[in-house]
Each structure stands twice: as structure tokens, then as C-alpha cells.
XYZ file of C-alpha atoms in Angstrom:
230
model
C 13.579 4.413 22.354
C 12.026 2.884 19.238
C 13.180 4.211 15.884
C 11.282 3.876 12.654
C 11.616 0.853 10.406
C 10.871 2.044 6.868
C 9.208 -1.276 6.059
C 6.308 -0.263 8.306
C 3.724 1.997 6.657
C 1.051 3.379 8.975
C -2.312 4.079 7.353
C -3.767 7.491 8.128
C -7.339 6.260 7.759
C -8.810 9.038 9.878
C -11.740 11.444 9.359
C -9.736 14.672 8.945
C -6.289 15.807 7.905
C -5.932 17.529 11.281
C -6.465 14.190 13.034
C -3.987 12.558 10.670
C -1.324 15.202 11.299
C -1.848 14.912 15.052
C -1.157 11.179 14.750
C 1.971 11.818 12.681
C 3.258 14.233 15.316
C 2.443 11.866 18.178
C 4.247 8.949 16.512
C 7.382 11.036 16.034
C 10.484 9.011 15.174
C 8.653 5.718 15.670
C 7.204 5.829 12.129
C 8.838 7.022 8.909
C 6.261 6.024 6.276
C 2.569 6.949 6.035
C -0.309 5.938 3.784
C -2.909 8.467 2.656
C -5.992 6.869 1.137
C -9.244 7.917 -0.467
C -10.825 8.879 2.851
C -8.523 11.898 3.099
C -8.151 12.601 -0.614
C -11.114 15.035 -0.789
C -10.240 16.478 2.621
C -6.891 17.917 1.549
C -4.967 14.692 1.105
C -2.435 16.164 -1.302
C -1.717 19.093 1.033
C -1.218 16.574 3.830
C 1.151 14.639 1.579
C 3.272 17.768 1.064
C 3.255 18.525 4.788
C 4.397 15.036 5.704
C 7.088 15.092 3.030
C 8.352 18.454 4.297
C 8.804 16.856 7.730
C 11.212 14.331 6.235
C 8.842 11.353 6.153
C 7.784 9.121 3.242
C 4.275 9.003 1.777
C 2.304 6.237 0.069
C -0.746 7.552 -1.810
C -3.210 4.688 -1.940
C -5.588 6.232 -4.486
C -6.072 3.098 -6.643
C -6.422 5.052 -9.874
C -8.779 3.437 -12.371
C -10.163 5.302 -15.362
C -9.586 5.658 -19.081
C -5.854 5.738 -19.852
C -5.723 9.424 -20.806
C -7.295 10.424 -17.491
C -5.002 8.158 -15.471
C -1.942 9.573 -17.223
C -2.984 13.152 -16.458
C -3.955 12.322 -12.875
C -0.613 10.632 -12.265
C 1.230 13.625 -13.693
C -0.679 15.916 -11.330
C 0.029 13.655 -8.365
C 3.791 13.766 -8.994
C 3.772 17.421 -7.909
C 3.098 16.340 -4.316
C 6.412 14.526 -3.984
C 4.915 11.214 -2.841
C 7.026 8.070 -2.869
C 4.410 5.457 -3.821
C 1.090 5.510 -5.719
C -1.372 2.710 -6.394
C -3.227 2.062 -9.623
C -5.429 -0.879 -10.463
C -3.433 -3.656 -12.116
C -5.027 -3.450 -15.547
C -2.496 -3.215 -18.376
C -3.749 -0.033 -20.076
C -4.215 1.730 -16.739
C -0.713 0.864 -15.576
C 0.921 1.874 -18.869
C -0.844 5.230 -18.638
C 0.417 5.780 -15.084
C 3.966 4.910 -16.149
C 3.734 7.577 -18.850
C 2.313 10.078 -16.378
C 5.054 9.669 -13.783
C 7.855 10.245 -16.285
C 10.538 12.548 -14.937
C 9.599 12.021 -11.283
C 10.774 9.698 -8.515
C 7.264 8.362 -7.940
C 7.082 4.573 -7.750
C 3.942 2.802 -8.948
C 2.198 -0.229 -7.451
C -0.374 -2.334 -9.258
C -3.267 -3.367 -7.009
C -3.753 -7.079 -7.662
C -6.632 -8.382 -5.514
C -7.687 -6.389 -2.481
C -7.265 -8.178 0.833
C -10.953 -7.826 1.707
C -11.737 -10.237 -1.173
C -11.672 -14.013 -0.949
C -12.391 -16.648 -3.612
C -16.125 -16.647 -2.919
C -16.363 -12.891 -3.356
C -14.353 -13.010 -6.593
C -16.698 -15.701 -7.928
C -19.675 -13.522 -7.035
C -18.059 -10.670 -9.003
C -17.782 -12.904 -12.067
C -14.099 -13.852 -11.992
C -13.243 -17.333 -13.253
C -10.066 -17.515 -11.140
C -9.482 -17.557 -7.415
C -7.388 -14.965 -5.605
C -4.046 -16.747 -6.026
C -4.269 -17.236 -9.777
C -5.654 -13.762 -10.377
C -2.901 -12.184 -8.268
C -0.128 -13.996 -10.127
C -1.528 -13.024 -13.517
C -1.760 -9.398 -12.452
C 1.804 -9.434 -11.154
C 2.944 -10.555 -14.610
C 0.953 -7.765 -16.219
C 2.303 -5.222 -13.731
C 5.908 -6.025 -14.564
C 5.158 -6.035 -18.297
C 3.635 -2.557 -17.924
C 6.755 -1.202 -16.221
C 5.477 -0.480 -12.722
C 7.701 -0.945 -9.691
C 5.731 -3.490 -7.717
C 2.368 -4.658 -6.518
C -0.030 -4.587 -3.628
C -0.813 -8.160 -2.606
C -1.690 -10.065 0.523
C 0.916 -11.970 2.498
C -0.834 -15.144 1.381
C 0.562 -14.600 -2.121
C 3.803 -12.767 -1.244
C 6.017 -15.839 -0.946
C 5.062 -17.217 -4.348
C 5.321 -13.772 -5.959
C 8.826 -13.352 -4.553
C 9.903 -16.823 -5.628
C 8.510 -16.467 -9.150
C 9.375 -12.857 -9.915
C 12.571 -12.190 -7.959
C 13.875 -9.682 -5.461
C 13.630 -6.447 -7.401
C 9.913 -5.711 -7.284
C 8.185 -4.049 -4.343
C 5.511 -6.087 -2.590
C 3.395 -3.911 -0.338
C 1.146 -5.957 1.902
C -1.991 -4.645 3.620
C -4.244 -6.675 5.892
C -1.567 -6.798 8.601
C -2.773 -7.652 12.072
C -0.489 -8.199 15.082
C -1.297 -11.348 17.040
C -4.550 -10.918 18.933
C -5.828 -8.001 16.839
C -9.340 -7.857 15.409
C -9.198 -8.732 11.686
C -12.174 -6.452 10.928
C -13.252 -6.633 7.268
C -10.034 -8.276 6.076
C -10.106 -11.831 4.692
C -6.442 -12.573 3.919
C -4.400 -11.352 6.888
C -0.953 -11.964 8.396
C 1.195 -10.809 11.283
C 3.890 -8.170 10.611
C 6.845 -10.549 10.890
C 5.257 -13.381 8.912
C 4.382 -11.045 6.029
C 7.999 -9.880 5.747
C 9.333 -13.412 6.063
C 7.006 -14.446 3.251
C 8.425 -11.808 0.917
C 6.730 -8.465 1.539
C 8.996 -5.440 1.159
C 6.599 -3.217 3.135
C 3.617 -3.811 5.407
C 0.645 -1.486 5.841
C -0.876 -1.291 9.320
C -3.986 0.740 10.006
C -6.338 0.218 12.922
C -3.861 -1.637 15.180
C -1.928 1.663 15.305
C -4.270 4.500 14.387
C -7.072 3.233 16.642
C -4.830 2.098 19.496
C -5.085 3.591 22.967
C -1.360 4.329 22.715
C -0.456 4.510 18.995
C 3.232 5.129 19.640
C 3.532 2.053 21.836
C 1.633 0.007 19.234
C 3.985 1.149 16.461
C 7.025 0.517 18.644
C 5.821 -3.038 19.311
C 5.530 -3.667 15.578
C 9.018 -2.250 14.985
C 10.314 -4.605 17.658
C 8.539 -7.570 16.071
C 10.004 -6.957 12.621
C 13.474 -5.869 13.770
C 14.971 -9.324 13.368
C 13.361 -10.101 9.997
């Protein structure tokens, strides 16, 4: 029997909260940590968060808050009522400081989104950035720590250098995880589950390789087995 490894976060990127809850139930004790993103936010994502928390699991709200500071502070304060464990905000200094103020008095941990894993250097140049992904990520990690958040979202390609430069205390949550042989889809900077953890990630986020698998429980169990020795 495979038991959950809390470093594995399964993304509930599904069309309805009913479908998401069905997946949670089917995965049982194989998965302990779930990500709820923007797809489910308007479909009752916060109610789903409370339901998952009441079942004893952990929840990562990947909402990537980005607005004027006053709005981000109020939104973060509202989100704390759901009992989630992790929340993402874009890694801009004023936005992160506002979220830190908004989560005061709660156990919510905040993650600054550095550079999304669907972006590569060419796409960043097209968007007008003067720096490539690596340099932009490292600068945003610095700003995240200065703002008082608990960690960052970054690809495994940057995780090793982040860990070496900034130490063991910060969380590094790594999306774009694809087990060997999986379709990379729209991701540009990907890694296998074990390699991401070896390179410094504290948590890995896996979506389609589990939630779109013919046998999601077996897929999650295989990932747990892969990372067990890391």
C-alpha cells in the first residue's frame, strides 16, 4: 500500500468541484496535499478547500494574486478563513508585502510566483523583459524574502541555485513536473519528480500525469515510490 508523501502536491485542474472531490476520494491515502487553482476558484474553490481541509488533507491555493496592494491585502485576509496551507501571489514587492499584512494572525504560508514554468527566455523577451528566466527568478527570490513571504514557486531548473544561494529555510514549490515518458504539454522548463527534489525543491506539483491518468491512484503511488529515497 502506498502512503502519501507530503512533498507531492496533486493539482485539481478539473472542470468542476465535484470532479475534483471524486479524485480526492479515489486517491485516498496516496495523496495528502492538493492544489486548487483559478479554474475551480469561481466554481466553489474555497468551499472545496474547506471540504478537503476537513478531511485532514493539506491545500495549496494557487490563485496568483496580483492587484493593487490594498486589494491584495483584503483578498488574502478573506482567503485565510478557508484554512489553506499555501497561497501564491505574484512576486512583486508591494503585492507580497500586502499579502504578508493580510495573512497576519493565520497559519497561511505565502509563495511568491517568480517566473511561470510555461515561459522561456524567448517568451520573456517578447514580453519586454531585459533578463532571462534564471536572472529574473533569482531577483524575485531576493525580493520575496525581503517582503517576508515563506518561499517561492520556481522551476526545477532554478531550484538548485536558489537553494544554494538562499539556504534551507525557504519553501521552493516546483510545478512543471513530468514523470519520465510523460507528455510535457505547454510546459517549457520541466523535470522529473526525483530530480526536482534532488535539485532543491521542497514540494513538487503534479497535474495531468495524475489527474488525467487512466489510474490516478497508481500514477500517484508511482510518484511516491520514485521520491521515497530522495
